[in-house]
Tab-separated table of C-alpha atoms and ligand atoms in Angstrom:
chain	number	residue	atom	x	y	z
A	1161	MET	CA	0.000	0.000	0.000
A	1162	SER	CA	1.473	3.335	-0.981
A	1163	ASP	CA	2.184	5.780	1.809
A	1164	LEU	CA	0.437	8.522	-0.114
A	1165	ILE	CA	-2.843	6.587	-0.407
A	1166	SER	CA	-2.552	5.541	3.206
A	1167	GLU	CA	-2.080	9.159	4.285
A	1168	LYS	CA	-5.060	10.267	2.186
A	1169	LYS	CA	-7.202	7.518	3.719
A	1170	LYS	CA	-6.177	8.584	7.204
A	1171	ASN	CA	-7.075	12.218	6.576
A	1172	LEU	CA	-10.445	11.443	5.010
A	1173	ARG	CA	-11.244	8.973	7.811
A	1174	GLN	CA	-10.554	11.630	10.459
A	1175	GLU	CA	-12.591	14.244	8.627
A	1176	ILE	CA	-15.676	12.079	8.106
A	1177	LEU	CA	-15.618	10.507	11.555
A	1178	ARG	CA	-15.477	13.978	13.086
A	1179	ILE	CA	-18.551	14.995	11.079
A	1180	ARG	CA	-20.374	11.761	11.955
A	1181	ASN	CA	-19.603	12.230	15.650
A	1182	ASP	CA	-21.274	15.628	15.545
A	1183	ILE	CA	-24.706	14.259	14.594
A	1184	PRO	CA	-26.956	15.163	17.546
A	1185	LYS	CA	-28.285	12.181	19.519
A	1186	ASP	CA	-31.950	12.545	18.511
A	1187	ALA	CA	-31.103	12.946	14.837
A	1188	HIS	CA	-28.710	9.991	15.077
A	1189	LEU	CA	-31.494	7.745	16.347
A	1190	GLU	CA	-34.043	8.947	13.821
A	1191	LYS	CA	-31.622	8.623	10.894
A	1192	SER	CA	-30.543	5.174	12.107
A	1193	ARG	CA	-34.169	4.122	12.218
A	1194	ARG	CA	-34.749	5.332	8.655
A	1195	ILE	CA	-31.573	3.705	7.361
A	1196	THR	CA	-32.414	0.348	8.889
A	1197	GLU	CA	-35.971	0.565	7.500
A	1198	GLY	CA	-34.335	1.131	4.096
A	1199	VAL	CA	-32.185	-1.979	4.478
A	1200	LEU	CA	-35.348	-3.978	5.210
A	1201	THR	CA	-36.752	-3.079	1.776
A	1202	LEU	CA	-33.767	-4.404	-0.205
A	1203	PRO	CA	-34.343	-7.701	-2.045
A	1204	ALA	CA	-30.660	-8.506	-1.396
A	1205	PHE	CA	-31.477	-8.425	2.311
A	1206	LEU	CA	-34.952	-9.953	2.122
A	1207	GLY	CA	-33.712	-12.916	0.085
A	1208	ALA	CA	-30.906	-13.724	2.527
A	1209	LYS	CA	-31.225	-16.238	5.332
A	1210	ILE	CA	-27.983	-15.803	7.263
A	1211	ILE	CA	-27.036	-12.152	7.689
A	1212	ALA	CA	-23.682	-10.847	8.872
A	1213	SER	CA	-24.255	-7.641	10.815
A	1214	PHE	CA	-22.268	-5.698	13.403
A	1215	SER	CA	-22.556	-4.114	16.832
A	1216	SER	CA	-22.366	-0.344	16.473
A	1217	ILE	CA	-19.499	1.696	17.894
A	1218	ARG	CA	-18.134	5.232	17.507
A	1219	GLY	CA	-21.246	6.948	16.180
A	1220	GLU	CA	-22.025	4.266	13.595
A	1221	VAL	CA	-25.577	3.810	12.376
A	1222	ASP	CA	-27.382	2.190	15.302
A	1223	MET	CA	-27.793	-1.432	14.217
A	1224	HIS	CA	-29.813	-2.354	17.290
A	1225	PHE	CA	-33.073	-1.735	15.397
A	1226	ILE	CA	-32.237	-4.335	12.798
A	1227	ASN	CA	-30.209	-6.789	14.918
A	1228	THR	CA	-33.124	-7.220	17.323
A	1229	ARG	CA	-35.590	-7.922	14.505
A	1230	MET	CA	-33.742	-10.751	12.762
A	1231	ALA	CA	-35.645	-13.506	14.550
A	1232	SER	CA	-39.072	-12.096	13.667
A	1233	LEU	CA	-37.855	-11.673	10.071
A	1234	LYS	CA	-36.870	-15.378	10.113
A	1235	LYS	CA	-33.207	-14.533	9.602
A	1236	GLN	CA	-30.178	-15.873	11.409
A	1237	LEU	CA	-28.101	-13.000	12.811
A	1238	ALA	CA	-24.334	-13.499	12.576
A	1239	LEU	CA	-22.042	-11.152	14.481
A	1240	PRO	CA	-18.260	-10.898	14.174
A	1241	ARG	CA	-15.473	-11.476	16.606
A	1242	VAL	CA	-12.126	-9.829	15.971
A	1243	ASN	CA	-9.119	-12.164	15.784
A	1244	ALA	CA	-6.473	-9.576	16.532
A	1245	ASP	CA	-3.573	-11.992	15.834
A	1246	HIS	CA	-4.581	-12.647	12.242
A	1247	MET	CA	-6.515	-9.422	11.748
A	1248	THR	CA	-9.525	-11.415	10.592
A	1249	LEU	CA	-13.193	-11.645	11.586
A	1250	SER	CA	-15.038	-14.829	12.623
A	1251	PHE	CA	-18.831	-14.894	12.635
A	1252	PHE	CA	-21.082	-16.550	15.204
A	1253	ALA	CA	-24.835	-17.193	15.353
A	1254	VAL	CA	-26.407	-14.803	17.874
A	1255	ASP	CA	-30.025	-15.207	18.979
A	1256	ASP	CA	-29.872	-13.124	22.139
A	1257	LEU	CA	-27.994	-9.814	22.072
A	1258	GLU	CA	-27.797	-9.852	25.878
A	1259	THR	CA	-25.208	-12.632	25.669
A	1260	LEU	CA	-22.607	-10.465	23.913
A	1261	VAL	CA	-19.425	-9.458	25.715
A	1262	PRO	CA	-16.986	-6.575	25.079
A	1263	GLY	CA	-14.079	-7.799	22.957
A	1264	ALA	CA	-11.190	-6.190	21.096
A	1265	PHE	CA	-11.732	-2.430	20.650
A	1266	GLY	CA	-14.551	-2.614	23.242
A	1267	ILE	CA	-17.028	-3.860	20.616
A	1268	LEU	CA	-19.782	-6.177	21.867
A	1269	GLU	CA	-18.913	-9.604	20.496
A	1270	PRO	CA	-20.207	-13.155	20.589
A	1271	ASN	CA	-18.438	-15.559	22.900
A	1272	PRO	CA	-17.194	-18.740	21.158
A	1273	ALA	CA	-18.112	-20.735	24.278
A	1274	HIS	CA	-21.788	-19.839	23.829
A	1275	HIS	CA	-22.301	-19.198	20.138
A	1276	ALA	CA	-21.837	-21.477	17.146
A	1277	GLU	CA	-19.394	-20.323	14.498
A	1278	ILE	CA	-20.809	-19.679	11.039
A	1279	PRO	CA	-18.319	-20.280	8.212
A	1280	TYR	CA	-17.867	-17.518	5.639
A	1281	GLU	CA	-19.396	-19.743	2.913
A	1282	ALA	CA	-22.698	-19.798	4.814
A	1283	LEU	CA	-23.120	-16.004	4.951
A	1284	ASP	CA	-25.802	-14.783	2.518
A	1285	CYS	CA	-25.450	-11.035	2.954
A	1286	ILE	CA	-22.957	-8.724	4.672
A	1287	LEU	CA	-24.115	-5.557	6.433
A	1288	THR	CA	-20.895	-3.608	6.248
A	1289	PRO	CA	-19.672	-0.818	8.515
A	1290	GLY	CA	-17.393	1.938	7.285
A	1291	ALA	CA	-16.213	5.519	7.654
A	1292	ALA	CA	-16.897	6.784	4.101
A	1293	PHE	CA	-18.325	5.550	0.793
A	1294	ASP	CA	-17.888	7.003	-2.687
A	1295	VAL	CA	-19.997	7.293	-5.829
A	1296	SER	CA	-18.756	3.889	-7.066
A	1297	GLY	CA	-19.433	2.117	-3.782
A	1298	TYR	CA	-15.780	2.080	-2.704
A	1299	ARG	CA	-15.435	1.981	1.008
A	1300	LEU	CA	-13.096	3.515	3.532
A	1301	GLY	CA	-13.042	1.471	6.730
A	1302	TYR	CA	-11.276	2.061	10.006
A	1303	GLY	CA	-7.833	1.125	8.745
A	1304	GLY	CA	-7.416	-2.493	9.844
A	1305	GLY	CA	-8.312	-4.131	6.549
A	1306	TYR	CA	-10.703	-6.510	8.366
A	1307	TYR	CA	-13.564	-6.177	5.911
A	1308	ASP	CA	-11.213	-6.104	2.906
A	1309	ARG	CA	-9.809	-9.441	4.097
A	1310	LEU	CA	-13.326	-10.834	4.601
A	1311	PHE	CA	-14.491	-9.713	1.149
A	1312	SER	CA	-11.429	-11.256	-0.526
A	1313	ARG	CA	-12.517	-14.636	0.868
A	1314	LEU	CA	-16.202	-14.440	-0.104
A	1315	SER	CA	-17.640	-15.364	-3.462
A	1316	ALA	CA	-18.202	-12.202	-5.480
A	1317	GLY	CA	-21.992	-12.623	-5.613
A	1318	ILE	CA	-22.600	-12.182	-1.876
A	1319	PRO	CA	-24.375	-8.830	-1.460
A	1320	LYS	CA	-22.539	-6.241	0.609
A	1321	ILE	CA	-24.865	-3.618	2.023
A	1322	ALA	CA	-23.547	-0.525	3.790
A	1323	PRO	CA	-25.913	1.264	6.160
A	1324	ALA	CA	-24.430	4.766	6.552
A	1325	PHE	CA	-25.377	8.403	7.089
A	1326	ASP	CA	-25.632	10.778	4.138
A	1327	CYS	CA	-22.704	12.745	5.597
A	1328	GLN	CA	-20.473	9.703	4.990
A	1329	ARG	CA	-20.859	9.974	1.212
A	1330	VAL	CA	-17.842	11.425	-0.595
A	1331	PRO	CA	-17.001	11.841	-4.306
A	1332	GLU	CA	-14.003	9.533	-4.110
A	1333	VAL	CA	-12.415	7.251	-1.545
A	1334	PRO	CA	-8.637	6.672	-2.051
A	1335	ARG	CA	-8.338	3.181	-3.528
A	1336	ASP	CA	-5.805	0.415	-2.990
A	1337	VAL	CA	-5.826	-2.791	-5.082
A	1338	PHE	CA	-7.294	-4.815	-2.203
A	1339	ASP	CA	-10.239	-2.439	-1.629
A	1340	THR	CA	-13.595	-3.925	-2.603
A	1341	PRO	CA	-16.737	-1.862	-3.250
A	1342	VAL	CA	-20.076	-2.537	-1.586
A	1343	ASN	CA	-23.161	-3.259	-3.714
A	1344	TYR	CA	-25.585	-1.013	-1.848
A	1345	LEU	CA	-25.327	2.106	0.248
A	1346	VAL	CA	-28.411	2.856	2.334
A	1347	THR	CA	-28.621	6.356	3.790
A	1348	GLU	CA	-31.442	8.150	5.604
A	1349	TYR	CA	-32.439	9.715	2.252
A	1350	LYS	CA	-31.758	7.215	-0.463
A	1351	ILE	CA	-30.639	3.746	-1.489
A	1352	TYR	CA	-27.717	3.689	-3.934
A	1353	SER	CA	-26.809	0.569	-5.873
A	1354	PHE	CA	-23.490	0.139	-7.662
B	2670	ATP	N1	-7.209	-9.161	1.244
B	2670	ATP	C1	-6.246	-8.738	2.066
B	2670	ATP	N2	-5.289	-9.594	2.507
B	2670	ATP	C2	-4.311	-9.172	3.317
B	2670	ATP	N3	-4.189	-7.905	3.782
B	2670	ATP	C3	-5.093	-7.021	3.389
B	2670	ATP	C4	-6.172	-7.383	2.521
B	2670	ATP	N4	-6.932	-6.288	2.317
B	2670	ATP	C5	-6.364	-5.303	3.024
B	2670	ATP	N5	-5.258	-5.724	3.673
B	2670	ATP	C6	-4.375	-4.894	4.519
B	2670	ATP	O1	-5.177	-4.140	5.424
B	2670	ATP	C7	-4.552	-2.880	5.688
B	2670	ATP	C8	-5.593	-1.788	5.875
B	2670	ATP	O2	-6.302	-1.527	4.658
B	2670	ATP	P1	-7.277	-0.259	4.551
B	2670	ATP	O3	-6.537	0.971	4.946
B	2670	ATP	O4	-7.963	-0.284	3.222
B	2670	ATP	O5	-8.310	-0.596	5.710
B	2670	ATP	P2	-9.873	-0.290	5.809
B	2670	ATP	O6	-10.590	-0.736	4.582
B	2670	ATP	O7	-10.004	1.150	6.171
B	2670	ATP	O8	-10.204	-1.205	7.070
B	2670	ATP	P3	-11.427	-2.189	7.484
B	2670	ATP	O9	-11.681	-3.123	6.314
B	2670	ATP	O10	-10.895	-2.908	8.701
B	2670	ATP	O11	-12.604	-1.342	7.829
B	2670	ATP	C9	-3.609	-2.631	4.529
B	2670	ATP	O12	-2.336	-2.445	5.065
B	2670	ATP	C10	-3.659	-3.876	3.690
B	2670	ATP	O13	-2.373	-4.314	3.366
B	2671	MG	MG1	-9.880	-0.807	2.684
């Protein structure tokens, strides 16, 4: 990865995360609700059985609305655990969000002693976090390459859906060869497909 691209990613990440952090609490909840309602209208979501989602941190779209509804939607929720040694994610079946425990980075994670692991091949749809998204669906994450590594191991047809605030849209995200675009970006105003 070139230092120049890396530096550009770092700057854009800081800028957008600062803006996202400034969304007032009420607006954050209301926008999160609208975004998750939008996700629920996507055929790529509706047609999936096993859904990889995430526990929200750092001002991310609040995924609680959707994560708590998976059972009534007849979906299996899969949440990731960070393997810091390999910088990879492992997914586990979660039926009760109360059983999650804080893991690496303080994110609420499944506990392998209580949740069954779901292999990557079984995931039907990936709800993808991120800092910024561009007009071609390219994604800027938090700098660990975790989702880039996951995407490189999935078959190309698995839909990647990014729930994100409108303020996270940018004209262009700096691109490295390993960066993979998402298929859908769902904001509080609009659904973009790429
Ligand atoms: N498929 C891959 N295999 C191995 N390393 C990878 C892969 N994809 C990305 N990386 C490594 O991950 C590091 C971080 O990449 P990048 O800055 O794009 O992270 P990011 O997309 O912001 O992070 P994340 O995916 O965790 O949200 C890079 O140094 C890169 O070498
Ligand atoms: Mg990346």
